[in-house]
């Protein structure tokens, strides 16, 4: 149980996929068509760069105070999948681009 | 004749015409006759050609060569070149203007059951969704979950539904080309499911009708006469070949148990799908075209792309975008041409068999059962080989224009 969950949390950043209906995407389209939604998830613990360490140091030394910043890499798409087209409930075709991740990385 | 290239050692499978042409080029006598025949056919009709002794002699010699027996494969590399070679021989061999012509394509030996076996891998229909099953929606899902199918489907949909600011609704030419790529490069277990899904309600049937984006690929401002349409199609090697293939594999008049020759439903569905999209190899110029490139077609949009005429459930009625108005005394001939689509028992049975998941014998309908048996859901869809390597509409189009003078 717990060990498994912990392991799952510490999986390295990678591409995951989910079968979802177009309506579930929340883009305002009404369609029962199912599409493959690929997303990036996982930890980026191993990808700390000197940049992140230095940024943390600057923050702790209060050299940087007000700005919003992120001192650790984030698991995000490096490239997006091709366009996805579908027919909606009113028999119109739509094409959505950059819907799905194609490649993930710690950036 | 050179003994090395003698056709005696050839296997029973017909040689493709590109290969046959190479074999012929290796023999001095054959290549000389073939060159003569091509010159005979350039810009002349069959009767004036056959009146010429030299042309007739060339034709007789070539009848014994591998060229006269050659065939082409749909979607093959150099398909247009192959068809051009085929018709350069067969225009001379044919008995004048026939209503139906022999198909230049190799006979299809695979059966629907092969597709069903594959389709069952992909279907993964769970019992819950089967009860409210919409086969056409399931087909779209199967396509969306396969990278190759999804990419080429999105390709034609975005091309065909892109609105243009000018008077034209869309680029019909580009739309047809994208449709052609979809049907040539995506395996039948995906494309047939989208095209021939069986429907119990109008919403499903409308989705089925919308498969080829008919507003762009099918409908037009005017409905041309079907015989005029057929004439334009026959003036083009690719369109003519696809139409001949359809007539050979989905003959309307055959009185066979299943309605199709050899009960080969797969061949009928395949040649129907072969009519969709860009069915034009080159813009045909009025005279023989000597320049390396012909001028663009003046009459764009004429093709024999068929579709469902409305959103009625059940089998549905199919037709190309044409009518028999203005046929004059050829009205009966026109009606016959149109009936090969609208009232064709072979085509109807093939579509029904596909919808029911049966093969061969005419199906006994079981309307309450889902067409595909529930099977364990696969972890992930197997990715099919990407057929992107062969460019069908490459430079070979231009060779059709370079004349032999």
PDB file of N, CA, C and O in Angstrom, chain B residues 183-247:
ATOM      1  N   UNK B 183      -7.176   6.488 -47.107  1.00  0.00           N
ATOM      2  CA  UNK B 183      -7.678   5.172 -47.505  1.00  0.00           C
ATOM      3  C   UNK B 183      -6.593   4.270 -48.083  1.00  0.00           C
ATOM      4  O   UNK B 183      -6.729   3.057 -48.070  1.00  0.00           O
ATOM      5  N   UNK B 184      -5.510   4.853 -48.586  1.00  0.00           N
ATOM      6  CA  UNK B 184      -4.428   4.023 -49.119  1.00  0.00           C
ATOM      7  C   UNK B 184      -3.444   3.575 -48.043  1.00  0.00           C
ATOM      8  O   UNK B 184      -2.842   2.521 -48.158  1.00  0.00           O
ATOM      9  N   UNK B 185      -3.271   4.372 -47.020  1.00  0.00           N
ATOM     10  CA  UNK B 185      -2.202   4.082 -46.062  1.00  0.00           C
ATOM     11  C   UNK B 185      -2.666   3.542 -44.722  1.00  0.00           C
ATOM     12  O   UNK B 185      -1.848   3.094 -43.919  1.00  0.00           O
ATOM     13  N   UNK B 186      -3.966   3.633 -44.448  1.00  0.00           N
ATOM     14  CA  UNK B 186      -4.467   3.102 -43.183  1.00  0.00           C
ATOM     15  C   UNK B 186      -5.119   1.750 -43.465  1.00  0.00           C
ATOM     16  O   UNK B 186      -5.884   1.627 -44.419  1.00  0.00           O
ATOM     17  N   UNK B 187      -4.808   0.727 -42.667  1.00  0.00           N
ATOM     18  CA  UNK B 187      -5.364  -0.609 -42.924  1.00  0.00           C
ATOM     19  C   UNK B 187      -6.896  -0.633 -42.878  1.00  0.00           C
ATOM     20  O   UNK B 187      -7.522   0.154 -42.165  1.00  0.00           O
ATOM     21  N   UNK B 188      -7.474  -1.580 -43.628  1.00  0.00           N
ATOM     22  CA  UNK B 188      -8.920  -1.692 -43.749  1.00  0.00           C
ATOM     23  C   UNK B 188      -9.656  -1.886 -42.441  1.00  0.00           C
ATOM     24  O   UNK B 188     -10.799  -1.463 -42.307  1.00  0.00           O
ATOM     25  N   UNK B 189      -9.024  -2.522 -41.447  1.00  0.00           N
ATOM     26  CA  UNK B 189      -9.760  -2.742 -40.194  1.00  0.00           C
ATOM     27  C   UNK B 189     -10.127  -1.422 -39.532  1.00  0.00           C
ATOM     28  O   UNK B 189     -11.046  -1.377 -38.718  1.00  0.00           O
ATOM     29  N   UNK B 190      -9.442  -0.335 -39.887  1.00  0.00           N
ATOM     30  CA  UNK B 190      -9.832   0.985 -39.377  1.00  0.00           C
ATOM     31  C   UNK B 190     -10.737   1.716 -40.359  1.00  0.00           C
ATOM     32  O   UNK B 190     -11.799   2.205 -39.992  1.00  0.00           O
ATOM     33  N   UNK B 191     -10.296   1.770 -41.628  1.00  0.00           N
ATOM     34  CA  UNK B 191     -11.044   2.574 -42.596  1.00  0.00           C
ATOM     35  C   UNK B 191     -12.427   1.985 -42.897  1.00  0.00           C
ATOM     36  O   UNK B 191     -13.402   2.725 -42.973  1.00  0.00           O
ATOM     37  N   UNK B 192     -12.522   0.657 -43.023  1.00  0.00           N
ATOM     38  CA  UNK B 192     -13.817   0.034 -43.316  1.00  0.00           C
ATOM     39  C   UNK B 192     -14.782   0.234 -42.145  1.00  0.00           C
ATOM     40  O   UNK B 192     -15.974   0.428 -42.340  1.00  0.00           O
ATOM     41  N   UNK B 193     -14.257   0.164 -40.941  1.00  0.00           N
ATOM     42  CA  UNK B 193     -15.132   0.336 -39.772  1.00  0.00           C
ATOM     43  C   UNK B 193     -15.751   1.724 -39.768  1.00  0.00           C
ATOM     44  O   UNK B 193     -16.897   1.905 -39.369  1.00  0.00           O
ATOM     45  N   UNK B 194     -14.970   2.736 -40.170  1.00  0.00           N
ATOM     46  CA  UNK B 194     -15.501   4.097 -40.220  1.00  0.00           C
ATOM     47  C   UNK B 194     -16.512   4.242 -41.350  1.00  0.00           C
ATOM     48  O   UNK B 194     -17.540   4.898 -41.216  1.00  0.00           O
ATOM     49  N   UNK B 195     -16.210   3.611 -42.466  1.00  0.00           N
ATOM     50  CA  UNK B 195     -16.985   3.816 -43.683  1.00  0.00           C
ATOM     51  C   UNK B 195     -18.238   2.938 -43.742  1.00  0.00           C
ATOM     52  O   UNK B 195     -19.268   3.345 -44.253  1.00  0.00           O
ATOM     53  N   UNK B 196     -18.147   1.729 -43.209  1.00  0.00           N
ATOM     54  CA  UNK B 196     -19.251   0.768 -43.364  1.00  0.00           C
ATOM     55  C   UNK B 196     -19.864   0.352 -42.028  1.00  0.00           C
ATOM     56  O   UNK B 196     -20.452  -0.722 -41.922  1.00  0.00           O
ATOM     57  N   UNK B 197     -19.751   1.171 -40.998  1.00  0.00           N
ATOM     58  CA  UNK B 197     -20.347   0.836 -39.707  1.00  0.00           C
ATOM     59  C   UNK B 197     -21.858   0.727 -39.893  1.00  0.00           C
ATOM     60  O   UNK B 197     -22.445   1.463 -40.684  1.00  0.00           O
ATOM     61  N   UNK B 198     -22.478  -0.203 -39.177  1.00  0.00           N
ATOM     62  CA  UNK B 198     -23.927  -0.352 -39.346  1.00  0.00           C
ATOM     63  C   UNK B 198     -24.633   0.431 -38.248  1.00  0.00           C
ATOM     64  O   UNK B 198     -24.159   0.519 -37.123  1.00  0.00           O
ATOM     65  N   UNK B 199     -25.758   1.015 -38.619  1.00  0.00           N
ATOM     66  CA  UNK B 199     -26.435   1.972 -37.735  1.00  0.00           C
ATOM     67  C   UNK B 199     -27.879   1.604 -37.472  1.00  0.00           C
ATOM     68  O   UNK B 199     -28.573   1.109 -38.351  1.00  0.00           O
ATOM     69  N   UNK B 200     -28.323   1.889 -36.248  1.00  0.00           N
ATOM     70  CA  UNK B 200     -29.730   1.669 -35.904  1.00  0.00           C
ATOM     71  C   UNK B 200     -30.474   2.987 -35.733  1.00  0.00           C
ATOM     72  O   UNK B 200     -31.678   3.007 -35.606  1.00  0.00           O
ATOM     73  N   UNK B 201     -29.759   4.095 -35.633  1.00  0.00           N
ATOM     74  CA  UNK B 201     -30.456   5.383 -35.509  1.00  0.00           C
ATOM     75  C   UNK B 201     -29.833   6.434 -36.431  1.00  0.00           C
ATOM     76  O   UNK B 201     -28.759   6.236 -37.002  1.00  0.00           O
ATOM     77  N   UNK B 202     -30.528   7.554 -36.528  1.00  0.00           N
ATOM     78  CA  UNK B 202     -30.125   8.594 -37.473  1.00  0.00           C
ATOM     79  C   UNK B 202     -28.824   9.280 -37.058  1.00  0.00           C
ATOM     80  O   UNK B 202     -28.028   9.673 -37.924  1.00  0.00           O
ATOM     81  N   UNK B 203     -28.586   9.413 -35.761  1.00  0.00           N
ATOM     82  CA  UNK B 203     -27.365  10.088 -35.305  1.00  0.00           C
ATOM     83  C   UNK B 203     -26.137   9.310 -35.762  1.00  0.00           C
ATOM     84  O   UNK B 203     -25.149   9.892 -36.221  1.00  0.00           O
ATOM     85  N   UNK B 204     -26.235   7.992 -35.628  1.00  0.00           N
ATOM     86  CA  UNK B 204     -25.146   7.127 -36.074  1.00  0.00           C
ATOM     87  C   UNK B 204     -24.980   7.223 -37.588  1.00  0.00           C
ATOM     88  O   UNK B 204     -23.871   7.365 -38.097  1.00  0.00           O
ATOM     89  N   UNK B 205     -26.105   7.180 -38.310  1.00  0.00           N
ATOM     90  CA  UNK B 205     -26.057   7.224 -39.771  1.00  0.00           C
ATOM     91  C   UNK B 205     -25.527   8.564 -40.274  1.00  0.00           C
ATOM     92  O   UNK B 205     -24.863   8.629 -41.311  1.00  0.00           O
ATOM     93  N   UNK B 206     -25.819   9.635 -39.530  1.00  0.00           N
ATOM     94  CA  UNK B 206     -25.294  10.941 -39.928  1.00  0.00           C
ATOM     95  C   UNK B 206     -23.781  10.987 -39.737  1.00  0.00           C
ATOM     96  O   UNK B 206     -23.052  11.508 -40.564  1.00  0.00           O
ATOM     97  N   UNK B 207     -23.327  10.399 -38.636  1.00  0.00           N
ATOM     98  CA  UNK B 207     -21.879  10.310 -38.401  1.00  0.00           C
ATOM     99  C   UNK B 207     -21.208   9.523 -39.527  1.00  0.00           C
ATOM    100  O   UNK B 207     -20.155   9.902 -40.017  1.00  0.00           O
ATOM    101  N   UNK B 208     -21.872   8.434 -39.952  1.00  0.00           N
ATOM    102  CA  UNK B 208     -21.341   7.611 -41.036  1.00  0.00           C
ATOM    103  C   UNK B 208     -21.286   8.409 -42.341  1.00  0.00           C
ATOM    104  O   UNK B 208     -20.302   8.357 -43.077  1.00  0.00           O
ATOM    105  N   UNK B 209     -22.335   9.171 -42.600  1.00  0.00           N
ATOM    106  CA  UNK B 209     -22.378   9.990 -43.809  1.00  0.00           C
ATOM    107  C   UNK B 209     -21.288  11.060 -43.786  1.00  0.00           C
ATOM    108  O   UNK B 209     -20.735  11.430 -44.818  1.00  0.00           O
ATOM    109  N   UNK B 210     -20.991  11.553 -42.586  1.00  0.00           N
ATOM    110  CA  UNK B 210     -20.002  12.623 -42.448  1.00  0.00           C
ATOM    111  C   UNK B 210     -18.559  12.136 -42.542  1.00  0.00           C
ATOM    112  O   UNK B 210     -17.639  12.953 -42.556  1.00  0.00           O
ATOM    113  N   UNK B 211     -18.359  10.808 -42.585  1.00  0.00           N
ATOM    114  CA  UNK B 211     -17.008  10.256 -42.534  1.00  0.00           C
ATOM    115  C   UNK B 211     -16.047  10.918 -43.518  1.00  0.00           C
ATOM    116  O   UNK B 211     -14.924  11.257 -43.165  1.00  0.00           O
ATOM    117  N   UNK B 212     -16.481  11.117 -44.748  1.00  0.00           N
ATOM    118  CA  UNK B 212     -15.564  11.665 -45.760  1.00  0.00           C
ATOM    119  C   UNK B 212     -15.671  13.191 -45.876  1.00  0.00           C
ATOM    120  O   UNK B 212     -15.166  13.778 -46.832  1.00  0.00           O
ATOM    121  N   UNK B 213     -16.264  13.853 -44.900  1.00  0.00           N
ATOM    122  CA  UNK B 213     -16.502  15.307 -44.918  1.00  0.00           C
ATOM    123  C   UNK B 213     -17.174  15.705 -46.238  1.00  0.00           C
ATOM    124  O   UNK B 213     -16.595  16.415 -47.061  1.00  0.00           O
ATOM    125  N   UNK B 214     -18.427  15.220 -46.421  1.00  0.00           N
ATOM    126  CA  UNK B 214     -19.075  15.368 -47.738  1.00  0.00           C
ATOM    127  C   UNK B 214     -19.255  16.814 -48.194  1.00  0.00           C
ATOM    128  O   UNK B 214     -19.270  17.069 -49.396  1.00  0.00           O
ATOM    129  N   UNK B 215     -19.378  17.756 -47.245  1.00  0.00           N
ATOM    130  CA  UNK B 215     -19.580  19.155 -47.653  1.00  0.00           C
ATOM    131  C   UNK B 215     -18.442  19.609 -48.562  1.00  0.00           C
ATOM    132  O   UNK B 215     -18.631  20.448 -49.443  1.00  0.00           O
ATOM    133  N   UNK B 216     -17.262  19.057 -48.351  1.00  0.00           N
ATOM    134  CA  UNK B 216     -16.114  19.445 -49.185  1.00  0.00           C
ATOM    135  C   UNK B 216     -15.811  18.410 -50.262  1.00  0.00           C
ATOM    136  O   UNK B 216     -15.562  18.751 -51.407  1.00  0.00           O
ATOM    137  N   UNK B 217     -15.834  17.122 -49.891  1.00  0.00           N
ATOM    138  CA  UNK B 217     -15.329  16.093 -50.807  1.00  0.00           C
ATOM    139  C   UNK B 217     -16.385  15.576 -51.775  1.00  0.00           C
ATOM    140  O   UNK B 217     -16.055  14.967 -52.790  1.00  0.00           O
ATOM    141  N   UNK B 218     -17.665  15.799 -51.467  1.00  0.00           N
ATOM    142  CA  UNK B 218     -18.727  15.109 -52.189  1.00  0.00           C
ATOM    143  C   UNK B 218     -19.695  16.085 -52.857  1.00  0.00           C
ATOM    144  O   UNK B 218     -19.807  16.110 -54.075  1.00  0.00           O
ATOM    145  N   UNK B 219     -20.342  16.909 -52.039  1.00  0.00           N
ATOM    146  CA  UNK B 219     -21.364  17.809 -52.572  1.00  0.00           C
ATOM    147  C   UNK B 219     -20.733  18.910 -53.415  1.00  0.00           C
ATOM    148  O   UNK B 219     -19.584  19.264 -53.228  1.00  0.00           O
ATOM    149  N   UNK B 220     -21.537  19.404 -54.353  1.00  0.00           N
ATOM    150  CA  UNK B 220     -21.082  20.475 -55.219  1.00  0.00           C
ATOM    151  C   UNK B 220     -22.277  21.352 -55.530  1.00  0.00           C
ATOM    152  O   UNK B 220     -23.407  20.984 -55.245  1.00  0.00           O
ATOM    153  N   UNK B 221     -22.015  22.501 -56.143  1.00  0.00           N
ATOM    154  CA  UNK B 221     -23.123  23.407 -56.459  1.00  0.00           C
ATOM    155  C   UNK B 221     -24.081  22.752 -57.441  1.00  0.00           C
ATOM    156  O   UNK B 221     -25.287  22.803 -57.284  1.00  0.00           O
ATOM    157  N   UNK B 222     -23.501  22.131 -58.469  1.00  0.00           N
ATOM    158  CA  UNK B 222     -24.347  21.478 -59.453  1.00  0.00           C
ATOM    159  C   UNK B 222     -24.098  19.975 -59.454  1.00  0.00           C
ATOM    160  O   UNK B 222     -23.013  19.538 -59.118  1.00  0.00           O
ATOM    161  N   UNK B 223     -25.136  19.240 -59.851  1.00  0.00           N
ATOM    162  CA  UNK B 223     -24.974  17.802 -60.027  1.00  0.00           C
ATOM    163  C   UNK B 223     -24.750  17.525 -61.499  1.00  0.00           C
ATOM    164  O   UNK B 223     -25.646  17.755 -62.327  1.00  0.00           O
ATOM    165  N   UNK B 224     -23.566  17.061 -61.876  1.00  0.00           N
ATOM    166  CA  UNK B 224     -23.345  16.771 -63.295  1.00  0.00           C
ATOM    167  C   UNK B 224     -24.093  15.508 -63.713  1.00  0.00           C
ATOM    168  O   UNK B 224     -24.553  14.740 -62.865  1.00  0.00           O
ATOM    169  N   UNK B 225     -24.216  15.310 -65.000  1.00  0.00           N
ATOM    170  CA  UNK B 225     -24.791  14.077 -65.518  1.00  0.00           C
ATOM    171  C   UNK B 225     -23.808  12.927 -65.290  1.00  0.00           C
ATOM    172  O   UNK B 225     -22.606  13.081 -65.453  1.00  0.00           O
ATOM    173  N   UNK B 226     -24.348  11.776 -64.884  1.00  0.00           N
ATOM    174  CA  UNK B 226     -23.485  10.643 -64.519  1.00  0.00           C
ATOM    175  C   UNK B 226     -22.626  10.156 -65.680  1.00  0.00           C
ATOM    176  O   UNK B 226     -21.494   9.720 -65.475  1.00  0.00           O
ATOM    177  N   UNK B 227     -23.172  10.220 -66.901  1.00  0.00           N
ATOM    178  CA  UNK B 227     -22.382   9.739 -68.039  1.00  0.00           C
ATOM    179  C   UNK B 227     -21.254  10.705 -68.378  1.00  0.00           C
ATOM    180  O   UNK B 227     -20.170  10.295 -68.782  1.00  0.00           O
ATOM    181  N   UNK B 228     -21.542  11.989 -68.170  1.00  0.00           N
ATOM    182  CA  UNK B 228     -20.494  12.994 -68.373  1.00  0.00           C
ATOM    183  C   UNK B 228     -19.380  12.763 -67.352  1.00  0.00           C
ATOM    184  O   UNK B 228     -18.191  12.817 -67.658  1.00  0.00           O
ATOM    185  N   UNK B 229     -19.806  12.465 -66.130  1.00  0.00           N
ATOM    186  CA  UNK B 229     -18.871  12.177 -65.051  1.00  0.00           C
ATOM    187  C   UNK B 229     -18.015  10.956 -65.394  1.00  0.00           C
ATOM    188  O   UNK B 229     -16.801  10.954 -65.233  1.00  0.00           O
ATOM    189  N   UNK B 230     -18.675   9.916 -65.890  1.00  0.00           N
ATOM    190  CA  UNK B 230     -17.954   8.705 -66.245  1.00  0.00           C
ATOM    191  C   UNK B 230     -16.963   8.972 -67.381  1.00  0.00           C
ATOM    192  O   UNK B 230     -15.843   8.464 -67.386  1.00  0.00           O
ATOM    193  N   UNK B 231     -17.379   9.798 -68.341  1.00  0.00           N
ATOM    194  CA  UNK B 231     -16.500  10.148 -69.455  1.00  0.00           C
ATOM    195  C   UNK B 231     -15.233  10.842 -68.975  1.00  0.00           C
ATOM    196  O   UNK B 231     -14.127  10.525 -69.410  1.00  0.00           O
ATOM    197  N   UNK B 232     -15.405  11.789 -68.047  1.00  0.00           N
ATOM    198  CA  UNK B 232     -14.253  12.503 -67.504  1.00  0.00           C
ATOM    199  C   UNK B 232     -13.362  11.568 -66.706  1.00  0.00           C
ATOM    200  O   UNK B 232     -12.146  11.672 -66.735  1.00  0.00           O
ATOM    201  N   UNK B 233     -14.004  10.630 -66.011  1.00  0.00           N
ATOM    202  CA  UNK B 233     -13.238   9.670 -65.219  1.00  0.00           C
ATOM    203  C   UNK B 233     -12.418   8.768 -66.138  1.00  0.00           C
ATOM    204  O   UNK B 233     -11.247   8.494 -65.877  1.00  0.00           O
ATOM    205  N   UNK B 234     -13.013   8.368 -67.244  1.00  0.00           N
ATOM    206  CA  UNK B 234     -12.312   7.452 -68.156  1.00  0.00           C
ATOM    207  C   UNK B 234     -11.173   8.111 -68.900  1.00  0.00           C
ATOM    208  O   UNK B 234     -10.303   7.436 -69.454  1.00  0.00           O
ATOM    209  N   UNK B 235     -11.197   9.440 -68.933  1.00  0.00           N
ATOM    210  CA  UNK B 235     -10.105  10.151 -69.597  1.00  0.00           C
ATOM    211  C   UNK B 235      -8.851  10.176 -68.726  1.00  0.00           C
ATOM    212  O   UNK B 235      -7.824  10.696 -69.123  1.00  0.00           O
ATOM    213  N   UNK B 236      -8.956   9.628 -67.533  1.00  0.00           N
ATOM    214  CA  UNK B 236      -7.840   9.664 -66.595  1.00  0.00           C
ATOM    215  C   UNK B 236      -7.467   8.242 -66.189  1.00  0.00           C
ATOM    216  O   UNK B 236      -8.337   7.452 -65.832  1.00  0.00           O
ATOM    217  N   UNK B 237      -6.188   7.929 -66.238  1.00  0.00           N
ATOM    218  CA  UNK B 237      -5.747   6.551 -65.976  1.00  0.00           C
ATOM    219  C   UNK B 237      -6.150   6.056 -64.593  1.00  0.00           C
ATOM    220  O   UNK B 237      -6.643   4.938 -64.442  1.00  0.00           O
ATOM    221  N   UNK B 238      -5.933   6.891 -63.578  1.00  0.00           N
ATOM    222  CA  UNK B 238      -6.187   6.430 -62.213  1.00  0.00           C
ATOM    223  C   UNK B 238      -7.678   6.267 -61.964  1.00  0.00           C
ATOM    224  O   UNK B 238      -8.136   5.238 -61.464  1.00  0.00           O
ATOM    225  N   UNK B 239      -8.465   7.275 -62.345  1.00  0.00           N
ATOM    226  CA  UNK B 239      -9.906   7.225 -62.123  1.00  0.00           C
ATOM    227  C   UNK B 239     -10.509   6.049 -62.901  1.00  0.00           C
ATOM    228  O   UNK B 239     -11.323   5.294 -62.374  1.00  0.00           O
ATOM    229  N   UNK B 240     -10.088   5.908 -64.155  1.00  0.00           N
ATOM    230  CA  UNK B 240     -10.577   4.816 -64.994  1.00  0.00           C
ATOM    231  C   UNK B 240     -10.282   3.456 -64.366  1.00  0.00           C
ATOM    232  O   UNK B 240     -11.124   2.557 -64.365  1.00  0.00           O
ATOM    233  N   UNK B 241      -9.088   3.310 -63.811  1.00  0.00           N
ATOM    234  CA  UNK B 241      -8.683   2.042 -63.206  1.00  0.00           C
ATOM    235  C   UNK B 241      -9.505   1.728 -61.960  1.00  0.00           C
ATOM    236  O   UNK B 241      -9.938   0.593 -61.761  1.00  0.00           O
ATOM    237  N   UNK B 242      -9.705   2.747 -61.136  1.00  0.00           N
ATOM    238  CA  UNK B 242     -10.462   2.532 -59.901  1.00  0.00           C
ATOM    239  C   UNK B 242     -11.922   2.181 -60.207  1.00  0.00           C
ATOM    240  O   UNK B 242     -12.528   1.353 -59.535  1.00  0.00           O
ATOM    241  N   UNK B 243     -12.465   2.836 -61.241  1.00  0.00           N
ATOM    242  CA  UNK B 243     -13.854   2.560 -61.627  1.00  0.00           C
ATOM    243  C   UNK B 243     -13.976   1.142 -62.199  1.00  0.00           C
ATOM    244  O   UNK B 243     -14.902   0.399 -61.861  1.00  0.00           O
ATOM    245  N   UNK B 244     -13.020   0.758 -63.029  1.00  0.00           N
ATOM    246  CA  UNK B 244     -13.033  -0.595 -63.603  1.00  0.00           C
ATOM    247  C   UNK B 244     -12.904  -1.636 -62.489  1.00  0.00           C
ATOM    248  O   UNK B 244     -13.555  -2.683 -62.520  1.00  0.00           O
ATOM    249  N   UNK B 245     -12.089  -1.329 -61.495  1.00  0.00           N
ATOM    250  CA  UNK B 245     -11.890  -2.236 -60.370  1.00  0.00           C
ATOM    251  C   UNK B 245     -13.180  -2.387 -59.566  1.00  0.00           C
ATOM    252  O   UNK B 245     -13.540  -3.486 -59.135  1.00  0.00           O
ATOM    253  N   UNK B 246     -13.887  -1.271 -59.382  1.00  0.00           N
ATOM    254  CA  UNK B 246     -15.161  -1.313 -58.666  1.00  0.00           C
ATOM    255  C   UNK B 246     -16.166  -2.168 -59.430  1.00  0.00           C
ATOM    256  O   UNK B 246     -16.840  -3.029 -58.850  1.00  0.00           O
ATOM    257  N   UNK B 247     -16.253  -1.962 -60.730  1.00  0.00           N
ATOM    258  CA  UNK B 247     -17.210  -2.735 -61.527  1.00  0.00           C
ATOM    259  C   UNK B 247     -16.860  -4.220 -61.574  1.00  0.00           C
ATOM    260  O   UNK B 247     -17.738  -5.069 -61.644  1.00  0.00           O
TER     261      UNK B 247
END
